[in-house]
Amino acid sequence: AAPATALPAPAPPRPTPPAAAAATGSWQVQLGAFGSPAKAEALWKRASSRIAELAALRPSYQPAGALTRLRAGPLPNRPAAERVCAAAAAQALPCFPIKP
């Protein structure tokens, strides 16, 4: 009879960025206001590819007079929004929490 072989241990789960766990909520972060929607979209593409906490969020582009605000969310609460902003600030990206 062939000797029994042990199965390899399963790989540990990959860590989830803090914002990824926040699929619901009404908090957002604002990453800037731009003279055109195209500039806001370009910043989102660059920032969300470099900052994991942003990659887990959905962008929104909100008109504000002649500007387009770039916001991202949803986040469950202010501490979660502050964590995302801290990660953005570490990459020299301005950011502030937006209250629901």
PDB file of C-alpha atoms in Angstrom:
ATOM      1  CA  ALA A   1       0.000   0.000   0.000  1.00  0.00           C
ATOM      2  CA  ALA A   2       1.205   3.495  -0.779  1.00  0.00           C
ATOM      3  CA  PRO A   3       1.980   5.747   2.199  1.00  0.00           C
ATOM      4  CA  ALA A   4      -0.515   8.568   2.808  1.00  0.00           C
ATOM      5  CA  THR A   5       0.737  12.035   1.949  1.00  0.00           C
ATOM      6  CA  ALA A   6      -0.360  15.170   3.726  1.00  0.00           C
ATOM      7  CA  LEU A   7      -2.156  17.792   1.714  1.00  0.00           C
ATOM      8  CA  PRO A   8      -0.428  21.174   1.576  1.00  0.00           C
ATOM      9  CA  ALA A   9      -1.814  23.815   3.899  1.00  0.00           C
ATOM     10  CA  PRO A  10      -4.120  26.289   2.165  1.00  0.00           C
ATOM     11  CA  ALA A  11      -2.639  29.676   1.382  1.00  0.00           C
ATOM     12  CA  PRO A  12      -3.493  32.371   3.921  1.00  0.00           C
ATOM     13  CA  PRO A  13      -6.156  34.826   2.745  1.00  0.00           C
ATOM     14  CA  ARG A  14      -4.873  37.993   1.113  1.00  0.00           C
ATOM     15  CA  PRO A  15      -5.308  41.089   3.239  1.00  0.00           C
ATOM     16  CA  THR A  16      -8.171  43.317   2.195  1.00  0.00           C
ATOM     17  CA  PRO A  17      -7.582  47.060   2.075  1.00  0.00           C
ATOM     18  CA  PRO A  18      -9.592  48.772   4.833  1.00  0.00           C
ATOM     19  CA  ALA A  19     -11.838  50.577   2.350  1.00  0.00           C
ATOM     20  CA  ALA A  20     -12.672  47.360   0.492  1.00  0.00           C
ATOM     21  CA  ALA A  21     -14.618  46.113   3.469  1.00  0.00           C
ATOM     22  CA  ALA A  22     -16.745  49.252   3.281  1.00  0.00           C
ATOM     23  CA  ALA A  23     -19.183  48.402   0.509  1.00  0.00           C
ATOM     24  CA  THR A  24     -21.883  50.507   2.135  1.00  0.00           C
ATOM     25  CA  GLY A  25     -22.143  53.785   3.926  1.00  0.00           C
ATOM     26  CA  SER A  26     -22.727  57.397   3.075  1.00  0.00           C
ATOM     27  CA  TRP A  27     -19.330  58.945   3.821  1.00  0.00           C
ATOM     28  CA  GLN A  28     -17.035  59.949   0.965  1.00  0.00           C
ATOM     29  CA  VAL A  29     -13.650  61.550   0.499  1.00  0.00           C
ATOM     30  CA  GLN A  30     -12.999  64.490  -1.808  1.00  0.00           C
ATOM     31  CA  LEU A  31      -9.780  64.405  -3.775  1.00  0.00           C
ATOM     32  CA  GLY A  32     -10.035  67.712  -5.559  1.00  0.00           C
ATOM     33  CA  ALA A  33     -12.010  70.048  -7.786  1.00  0.00           C
ATOM     34  CA  PHE A  34     -10.988  70.410 -11.407  1.00  0.00           C
ATOM     35  CA  GLY A  35     -11.665  72.711 -14.335  1.00  0.00           C
ATOM     36  CA  SER A  36     -12.848  69.790 -16.466  1.00  0.00           C
ATOM     37  CA  PRO A  37     -14.323  66.329 -15.921  1.00  0.00           C
ATOM     38  CA  ALA A  38     -11.447  64.863 -17.988  1.00  0.00           C
ATOM     39  CA  LYS A  39      -8.885  66.155 -15.478  1.00  0.00           C
ATOM     40  CA  ALA A  40     -10.861  64.665 -12.580  1.00  0.00           C
ATOM     41  CA  GLU A  41     -11.069  61.312 -14.381  1.00  0.00           C
ATOM     42  CA  ALA A  42      -7.339  61.356 -15.159  1.00  0.00           C
ATOM     43  CA  LEU A  43      -6.482  61.971 -11.509  1.00  0.00           C
ATOM     44  CA  TRP A  44      -8.772  59.126 -10.439  1.00  0.00           C
ATOM     45  CA  LYS A  45      -7.057  56.699 -12.833  1.00  0.00           C
ATOM     46  CA  ARG A  46      -3.603  57.627 -11.519  1.00  0.00           C
ATOM     47  CA  ALA A  47      -4.545  57.755  -7.833  1.00  0.00           C
ATOM     48  CA  SER A  48      -6.658  54.590  -7.740  1.00  0.00           C
ATOM     49  CA  SER A  49      -3.871  52.628  -9.413  1.00  0.00           C
ATOM     50  CA  ARG A  50      -1.305  53.783  -6.799  1.00  0.00           C
ATOM     51  CA  ILE A  51      -3.344  53.858  -3.588  1.00  0.00           C
ATOM     52  CA  ALA A  52      -4.983  50.576  -2.571  1.00  0.00           C
ATOM     53  CA  GLU A  53      -7.473  52.260  -0.256  1.00  0.00           C
ATOM     54  CA  LEU A  54      -8.832  54.268  -3.202  1.00  0.00           C
ATOM     55  CA  ALA A  55      -8.900  51.330  -5.603  1.00  0.00           C
ATOM     56  CA  ALA A  56     -11.578  49.700  -3.455  1.00  0.00           C
ATOM     57  CA  LEU A  57     -13.915  52.723  -3.820  1.00  0.00           C
ATOM     58  CA  ARG A  58     -16.124  54.093  -6.581  1.00  0.00           C
ATOM     59  CA  PRO A  59     -15.442  57.576  -7.977  1.00  0.00           C
ATOM     60  CA  SER A  60     -18.119  60.210  -8.459  1.00  0.00           C
ATOM     61  CA  TYR A  61     -17.769  63.369 -10.504  1.00  0.00           C
ATOM     62  CA  GLN A  62     -19.988  66.158  -9.233  1.00  0.00           C
ATOM     63  CA  PRO A  63     -20.449  69.450 -11.062  1.00  0.00           C
ATOM     64  CA  ALA A  64     -19.948  72.549  -8.884  1.00  0.00           C
ATOM     65  CA  GLY A  65     -20.293  75.633 -11.030  1.00  0.00           C
ATOM     66  CA  ALA A  66     -17.323  75.694 -13.407  1.00  0.00           C
ATOM     67  CA  LEU A  67     -15.582  72.888 -11.483  1.00  0.00           C
ATOM     68  CA  THR A  68     -15.940  69.129 -11.246  1.00  0.00           C
ATOM     69  CA  ARG A  69     -15.466  67.634  -7.784  1.00  0.00           C
ATOM     70  CA  LEU A  70     -13.790  64.244  -7.578  1.00  0.00           C
ATOM     71  CA  ARG A  71     -15.187  62.233  -4.696  1.00  0.00           C
ATOM     72  CA  ALA A  72     -14.918  58.550  -3.823  1.00  0.00           C
ATOM     73  CA  GLY A  73     -16.891  56.225  -1.588  1.00  0.00           C
ATOM     74  CA  PRO A  74     -18.933  54.801  -0.068  1.00  0.00           C
ATOM     75  CA  LEU A  75     -17.343  54.601   3.356  1.00  0.00           C
ATOM     76  CA  PRO A  76     -19.131  53.543   6.554  1.00  0.00           C
ATOM     77  CA  ASN A  77     -17.969  56.340   8.868  1.00  0.00           C
ATOM     78  CA  ARG A  78     -15.583  59.248   9.455  1.00  0.00           C
ATOM     79  CA  PRO A  79     -12.696  57.089  10.790  1.00  0.00           C
ATOM     80  CA  ALA A  80     -12.765  55.017   7.595  1.00  0.00           C
ATOM     81  CA  ALA A  81     -12.735  58.198   5.488  1.00  0.00           C
ATOM     82  CA  GLU A  82      -9.833  59.548   7.548  1.00  0.00           C
ATOM     83  CA  ARG A  83      -7.851  56.330   6.949  1.00  0.00           C
ATOM     84  CA  VAL A  84      -8.350  56.698   3.196  1.00  0.00           C
ATOM     85  CA  CYS A  85      -7.268  60.345   3.386  1.00  0.00           C
ATOM     86  CA  ALA A  86      -4.180  59.399   5.393  1.00  0.00           C
ATOM     87  CA  ALA A  87      -3.200  56.934   2.656  1.00  0.00           C
ATOM     88  CA  ALA A  88      -3.803  59.624   0.010  1.00  0.00           C
ATOM     89  CA  ALA A  89      -1.797  62.203   1.974  1.00  0.00           C
ATOM     90  CA  ALA A  90       1.103  59.743   2.188  1.00  0.00           C
ATOM     91  CA  GLN A  91       1.186  59.963  -1.638  1.00  0.00           C
ATOM     92  CA  ALA A  92       0.939  63.801  -1.588  1.00  0.00           C
ATOM     93  CA  LEU A  93      -2.689  63.730  -2.708  1.00  0.00           C
ATOM     94  CA  PRO A  94      -4.991  66.245  -0.989  1.00  0.00           C
ATOM     95  CA  CYS A  95      -8.038  64.618   0.563  1.00  0.00           C
ATOM     96  CA  PHE A  96     -10.748  65.357   3.090  1.00  0.00           C
ATOM     97  CA  PRO A  97     -13.763  63.450   4.453  1.00  0.00           C
ATOM     98  CA  ILE A  98     -17.251  64.393   3.244  1.00  0.00           C
ATOM     99  CA  LYS A  99     -20.030  64.025   5.800  1.00  0.00           C
ATOM    100  CA  PRO A 100     -23.293  62.460   4.604  1.00  0.00           C
TER     101      PRO A 100
END
